[in-house]
Tab-separated table of C-alpha atoms and ligand atoms in Angstrom:
chain	number	residue	atom	x	y	z
S	1	UNK	CA	21.248	31.237	15.817
S	2	UNK	CA	21.145	28.195	13.867
S	3	UNK	CA	23.390	25.214	15.614
S	4	UNK	CA	24.063	21.739	13.613
S	5	UNK	CA	25.204	18.944	16.246
S	6	UNK	CA	26.392	15.477	15.273
S	7	UNK	CA	24.120	12.878	16.986
S	8	UNK	CA	26.164	9.958	16.553
S	9	UNK	CA	29.857	9.525	15.093
S	10	UNK	CA	28.721	7.751	11.899
S	11	UNK	CA	25.009	9.009	11.084
S	12	UNK	CA	22.625	11.697	12.183
S	13	UNK	CA	22.836	15.360	12.889
S	14	UNK	CA	20.252	17.873	14.928
S	15	UNK	CA	19.580	21.413	13.837
S	16	UNK	CA	18.118	23.740	16.234
S	17	UNK	CA	17.788	27.501	16.389
S	18	UNK	CA	15.739	27.994	12.598
S	19	UNK	CA	12.642	28.436	12.170
S	20	UNK	CA	12.109	27.125	8.295
S	21	UNK	CA	8.979	29.086	7.830
S	22	UNK	CA	11.068	32.301	7.563
S	23	UNK	CA	12.987	33.257	4.567
S	24	UNK	CA	16.401	31.277	4.679
S	25	UNK	CA	19.480	32.870	3.106
S	26	UNK	CA	21.575	31.073	0.489
S	27	UNK	CA	24.648	30.466	3.004
S	28	UNK	CA	22.616	28.650	5.381
S	29	UNK	CA	20.239	26.811	2.824
S	30	UNK	CA	23.944	25.430	1.536
S	31	UNK	CA	25.092	24.619	5.174
S	32	UNK	CA	21.761	22.588	5.547
S	33	UNK	CA	22.369	20.747	2.314
S	34	UNK	CA	25.873	20.272	3.298
S	35	UNK	CA	25.050	18.812	6.446
S	36	UNK	CA	22.612	16.215	5.174
S	37	UNK	CA	25.265	14.801	2.773
S	38	UNK	CA	28.093	14.716	5.427
S	39	UNK	CA	25.761	13.305	8.199
S	40	UNK	CA	23.554	11.386	5.951
S	41	UNK	CA	20.384	12.040	8.199
S	42	UNK	CA	19.364	15.442	9.420
S	43	UNK	CA	16.229	16.358	12.305
S	44	UNK	CA	15.521	19.793	12.298
S	45	UNK	CA	13.736	20.542	15.603
S	46	UNK	CA	10.854	22.578	16.548
S	47	UNK	CA	9.245	23.598	13.330
S	48	UNK	CA	5.303	24.273	13.209
S	49	UNK	CA	4.053	23.938	9.556
S	50	UNK	CA	1.054	23.727	7.375
S	51	UNK	CA	1.121	21.170	4.745
S	52	UNK	CA	1.830	23.858	2.560
S	53	UNK	CA	4.678	25.397	4.825
S	54	UNK	CA	6.192	22.020	5.046
S	55	UNK	CA	6.552	21.345	1.469
S	56	UNK	CA	8.201	25.077	1.201
S	57	UNK	CA	10.758	24.362	3.610
S	58	UNK	CA	11.370	20.729	2.028
S	59	UNK	CA	12.180	22.605	-1.306
S	60	UNK	CA	15.091	24.234	0.466
S	61	UNK	CA	16.760	20.791	-0.593
S	62	UNK	CA	15.789	20.551	-3.823
S	63	UNK	CA	12.539	20.089	-6.283
S	64	UNK	CA	9.680	18.052	-5.358
S	65	UNK	CA	8.599	14.825	-6.964
S	66	UNK	CA	5.214	13.158	-7.193
S	67	UNK	CA	4.701	9.762	-5.599
S	68	UNK	CA	3.780	6.467	-7.572
S	69	UNK	CA	0.545	5.768	-6.032
S	70	UNK	CA	-1.191	9.832	-6.727
S	71	UNK	CA	-4.471	8.720	-5.200
S	72	UNK	CA	-2.695	8.822	-1.649
S	73	UNK	CA	-1.387	12.291	-2.040
S	74	UNK	CA	-2.788	14.700	0.577
S	75	UNK	CA	-6.019	16.288	-1.275
S	76	UNK	CA	-4.917	20.081	-2.759
S	77	UNK	CA	-1.257	19.606	-1.834
S	78	UNK	CA	0.036	16.295	-4.380
S	79	UNK	CA	3.787	16.786	-3.402
S	80	UNK	CA	2.861	15.937	0.334
S	81	UNK	CA	2.361	12.558	0.760
S	82	UNK	CA	0.616	11.400	4.069
S	83	UNK	CA	2.483	8.219	5.364
S	84	UNK	CA	-0.253	6.531	8.088
S	85	UNK	CA	-0.029	3.757	10.240
S	86	UNK	CA	-3.925	3.224	9.438
S	87	UNK	CA	-2.941	3.114	5.853
S	88	UNK	CA	-5.145	0.207	4.207
S	89	UNK	CA	-4.968	-0.891	0.532
S	90	UNK	CA	-8.250	-1.073	-1.513
S	91	UNK	CA	-9.288	-4.286	-0.367
S	92	UNK	CA	-9.371	-3.271	3.129
S	93	UNK	CA	-5.840	-4.698	4.204
S	94	UNK	CA	-3.875	-2.976	6.408
S	95	UNK	CA	-0.378	-2.572	5.416
S	96	UNK	CA	2.981	-1.816	7.181
S	97	UNK	CA	4.747	0.510	4.789
S	98	UNK	CA	8.347	0.567	4.688
S	99	UNK	CA	9.135	-2.255	7.502
S	100	UNK	CA	11.915	-3.470	5.906
S	101	UNK	CA	15.240	-1.519	5.207
S	102	UNK	CA	14.558	0.053	1.514
S	103	UNK	CA	15.461	3.189	-0.573
S	104	UNK	CA	12.016	4.953	-2.049
S	105	UNK	CA	10.914	4.674	-5.533
S	106	UNK	CA	14.077	2.643	-6.826
S	107	UNK	CA	11.817	1.845	-9.863
S	108	UNK	CA	12.255	5.436	-11.197
S	109	UNK	CA	14.833	6.255	-13.417
S	110	UNK	CA	15.620	9.458	-11.666
S	111	UNK	CA	14.525	8.433	-7.794
S	112	UNK	CA	14.674	10.867	-5.043
S	113	UNK	CA	17.554	12.288	-3.638
S	114	UNK	CA	16.221	13.071	-0.380
S	115	UNK	CA	13.185	11.714	1.601
S	116	UNK	CA	11.956	14.553	3.981
S	117	UNK	CA	9.365	13.492	6.565
S	118	UNK	CA	7.434	16.090	9.064
S	119	UNK	CA	5.514	14.553	12.408
S	120	UNK	CA	1.712	15.051	12.315
S	121	UNK	CA	0.506	12.585	15.155
S	122	UNK	CA	2.568	10.373	16.979
S	123	UNK	CA	2.038	7.172	19.088
S	124	UNK	CA	3.154	7.620	22.511
S	125	UNK	CA	6.182	5.442	22.289
S	126	UNK	CA	7.887	3.664	19.505
S	127	UNK	CA	7.372	4.393	15.764
S	128	UNK	CA	10.771	5.425	15.176
S	129	UNK	CA	12.366	5.888	11.845
S	130	UNK	CA	15.612	4.038	11.323
S	131	UNK	CA	18.382	5.271	9.031
S	132	UNK	CA	21.547	3.138	8.002
S	133	UNK	CA	24.362	4.879	6.574
S	134	UNK	CA	25.329	2.422	3.765
S	135	UNK	CA	28.173	4.338	2.828
S	136	UNK	CA	29.942	3.216	6.006
S	137	UNK	CA	28.216	-0.310	5.631
S	138	UNK	CA	29.728	-0.462	2.205
S	139	UNK	CA	33.268	0.920	3.306
S	140	UNK	CA	33.109	-1.837	5.970
S	141	UNK	CA	32.435	-4.681	3.796
S	142	UNK	CA	35.302	-7.225	3.126
S	143	UNK	CA	37.244	-6.364	-0.344
S	144	UNK	CA	35.980	-9.633	-1.961
S	145	UNK	CA	32.537	-8.691	-1.438
S	146	UNK	CA	33.286	-5.462	-2.677
S	147	UNK	CA	34.551	-6.703	-5.887
S	148	UNK	CA	31.978	-9.114	-6.110
S	149	UNK	CA	28.991	-6.640	-6.291
S	150	UNK	CA	30.819	-3.294	-7.588
S	151	UNK	CA	29.104	-3.169	-11.013
S	152	UNK	CA	25.929	-5.535	-10.147
S	153	UNK	CA	22.552	-3.982	-11.380
S	154	UNK	CA	19.117	-4.602	-9.666
S	155	UNK	CA	15.901	-4.621	-12.160
S	156	UNK	CA	13.316	-2.672	-10.371
S	157	UNK	CA	9.736	-3.283	-10.768
S	158	UNK	CA	6.763	-2.664	-8.450
S	159	UNK	CA	6.937	-5.711	-6.179
S	160	UNK	CA	9.563	-8.252	-7.225
S	161	UNK	CA	7.906	-11.976	-7.843
S	162	UNK	CA	10.180	-13.590	-4.978
S	163	UNK	CA	8.583	-11.020	-2.782
S	164	UNK	CA	5.037	-11.645	-4.304
S	165	UNK	CA	5.758	-15.121	-3.332
S	166	UNK	CA	6.394	-14.587	0.300
S	167	UNK	CA	2.551	-13.620	0.234
S	168	UNK	CA	2.735	-11.451	3.782
S	169	UNK	CA	5.119	-8.486	2.715
S	170	UNK	CA	3.020	-7.145	-0.110
S	171	UNK	CA	0.533	-4.444	-0.860
S	172	UNK	CA	-2.144	-5.449	-3.595
S	173	UNK	CA	-2.721	-1.738	-4.824
S	174	UNK	CA	1.173	-2.264	-5.900
S	175	UNK	CA	0.608	-5.376	-7.180
S	176	UNK	CA	-2.566	-4.677	-9.008
S	177	UNK	CA	-1.026	-1.498	-10.644
S	178	UNK	CA	2.061	-3.429	-11.389
S	179	UNK	CA	-0.435	-5.911	-13.443
S	180	UNK	CA	-2.574	-2.948	-15.053
S	181	UNK	CA	0.611	-0.780	-16.184
S	182	UNK	CA	3.401	-3.579	-16.763
S	183	UNK	CA	6.119	-1.077	-16.319
S	184	UNK	CA	9.606	-2.002	-17.922
S	185	UNK	CA	12.002	-2.773	-15.000
S	186	UNK	CA	14.440	0.037	-14.125
S	187	UNK	CA	18.019	-0.990	-13.867
S	188	UNK	CA	19.854	0.794	-10.749
S	189	UNK	CA	23.574	0.101	-9.700
S	190	UNK	CA	23.887	-1.998	-6.288
S	191	UNK	CA	26.579	0.070	-5.132
S	192	UNK	CA	26.000	3.685	-5.960
S	193	UNK	CA	28.276	6.831	-6.198
S	194	UNK	CA	26.906	10.164	-4.607
S	195	UNK	CA	27.756	12.806	-6.786
S	196	UNK	CA	28.000	14.947	-4.055
S	197	UNK	CA	30.875	13.880	-2.518
S	198	UNK	CA	31.984	10.911	-4.719
S	199	UNK	CA	31.348	8.136	-1.955
S	200	UNK	CA	30.166	4.705	-2.563
S	201	UNK	CA	27.272	3.046	-0.757
S	202	UNK	CA	24.520	0.047	-1.158
S	203	UNK	CA	21.510	1.208	-2.946
S	204	UNK	CA	18.517	-0.886	-3.529
S	205	UNK	CA	14.605	-1.556	-2.291
S	206	UNK	CA	14.365	-5.441	-1.617
S	207	UNK	CA	10.631	-5.352	-2.411
S	208	UNK	CA	11.177	-3.773	-5.792
S	209	UNK	CA	14.043	-6.046	-6.984
S	210	UNK	CA	12.921	-8.317	-9.342
S	211	UNK	CA	16.062	-9.465	-9.762
S	212	UNK	CA	19.761	-8.432	-9.825
S	213	UNK	CA	21.070	-8.620	-13.428
S	214	UNK	CA	22.389	-12.280	-14.247
S	215	UNK	CA	20.697	-13.556	-11.323
S	216	UNK	CA	17.705	-15.526	-10.312
S	217	UNK	CA	15.002	-13.637	-7.861
S	218	UNK	CA	15.349	-16.041	-5.006
S	219	UNK	CA	19.044	-15.943	-5.077
S	220	UNK	CA	18.975	-12.456	-5.771
S	221	UNK	CA	16.928	-11.663	-2.581
S	222	UNK	CA	19.375	-13.768	-0.581
S	223	UNK	CA	22.487	-11.464	-1.856
S	224	UNK	CA	20.257	-8.379	-0.382
S	225	UNK	CA	19.677	-10.287	2.853
S	226	UNK	CA	23.053	-11.148	3.022
S	227	UNK	CA	24.505	-7.825	2.266
S	228	UNK	CA	21.984	-6.095	4.757
S	229	UNK	CA	23.644	-8.519	7.599
S	230	UNK	CA	26.984	-7.589	6.919
S	231	UNK	CA	26.302	-3.565	6.376
S	232	UNK	CA	23.783	-2.656	8.767
S	233	UNK	CA	25.649	-2.682	12.097
S	234	UNK	CA	24.114	-0.957	15.002
S	235	UNK	CA	27.072	1.955	15.107
S	236	UNK	CA	25.797	2.913	11.139
S	237	UNK	CA	22.124	3.290	12.174
S	238	UNK	CA	20.351	6.198	13.787
S	239	UNK	CA	16.941	5.442	14.901
S	240	UNK	CA	15.224	8.590	15.195
S	241	UNK	CA	12.799	8.924	18.313
S	242	UNK	CA	10.232	11.627	16.980
S	243	UNK	CA	8.869	14.310	18.797
S	244	UNK	CA	6.308	16.753	17.132
S	245	UNK	CA	7.843	19.939	15.625
S	246	UNK	CA	10.513	17.506	14.105
S	247	UNK	CA	11.362	17.774	10.525
S	248	UNK	CA	13.644	14.820	9.392
S	249	UNK	CA	15.347	13.941	6.269
S	250	UNK	CA	18.089	11.618	4.901
S	251	UNK	CA	20.149	11.297	1.898
S	252	UNK	CA	19.030	8.414	-0.038
S	253	UNK	CA	22.108	8.305	-2.491
S	254	UNK	CA	24.005	6.955	0.927
S	255	UNK	CA	21.199	5.492	3.291
S	256	UNK	CA	18.762	2.743	3.413
S	257	UNK	CA	15.739	3.177	6.064
S	258	UNK	CA	12.779	1.377	7.707
S	259	UNK	CA	9.816	2.357	9.807
S	260	UNK	CA	9.519	0.715	13.506
S	261	UNK	CA	5.740	-1.028	13.593
S	262	UNK	CA	6.526	-1.614	17.408
S	263	UNK	CA	3.673	0.327	19.084
S	264	UNK	CA	0.212	-0.283	19.774
S	265	UNK	CA	-1.732	-0.242	16.306
S	266	UNK	CA	-4.633	1.375	17.711
S	267	UNK	CA	-2.344	4.632	18.063
S	268	UNK	CA	-2.027	6.713	15.126
S	269	UNK	CA	1.513	7.647	13.585
S	270	UNK	CA	1.012	9.996	10.682
S	271	UNK	CA	3.585	11.654	8.990
S	272	UNK	CA	3.933	13.840	5.857
S	273	UNK	CA	6.289	13.297	3.114
S	274	UNK	CA	7.926	15.093	0.261
S	275	UNK	CA	10.562	13.260	-2.285
S	276	UNK	CA	13.321	16.004	-3.500
S	277	UNK	CA	14.112	14.869	-7.067
S	278	UNK	CA	17.322	13.142	-7.709
S	279	UNK	CA	19.690	12.593	-10.560
S	280	UNK	CA	20.250	8.942	-12.268
S	281	UNK	CA	22.059	6.975	-10.227
S	282	UNK	CA	25.610	5.837	-11.218
I	301	FE2	FE1	10.439	4.763	2.677
């Protein structure tokens, strides 16, 4: 029997007693989807997937979408993206992907509503995936700040100029791609409404923000940092300590996430990722 248990009052729930390789009926599928929206993050324990089975399980939550850097998809299963601690850019630099609080693919008009991960190889300890409930974080902001930021829009590129200027944080493959393609900035609301429950949440990827409309790049980054400091409180964060067999997903419309890099870098942390298509943020 499937059981869903809250992991903390504000964020995170655990699902046990279900094998997602088996057919899932419509009522169960709906309960799982409602549990992600309600709890923001959901871990389904004790799964055993091939990449194809993982993809099939992830599609219980919607349609998969392709990633930006398609070269880094899993050969033969393009909707599955390896997320490896040994990942290097083409110039040989090792990159800590996702080390800052962010939301995925905000440079897309239709960014993913859910991000789904599955553990393939884990370090002995550390390497948690952290999810912050930014619906709770937004609700806890002082009213004058809410009034100030409601209606603000971020202009999203691949790597923003203020972040590029800091040198350390960016990935040269992404910068090259930006220089080659020169994509038009995509505007996203800084405060986003989740269409499934009408709640508002902070929504951004600091590295992808060129600027907030009407503000300069540096000034925009300091506002985002200030919002993170105010809104990402320990009681709103679920730090997922991985176990083999975990499938872990969260609702990008109500969350920011980041990876922990607090483990021996000779050990390999490999997750598989599927992004689930979302609606146009508003
Ligand atoms: Fe991410």
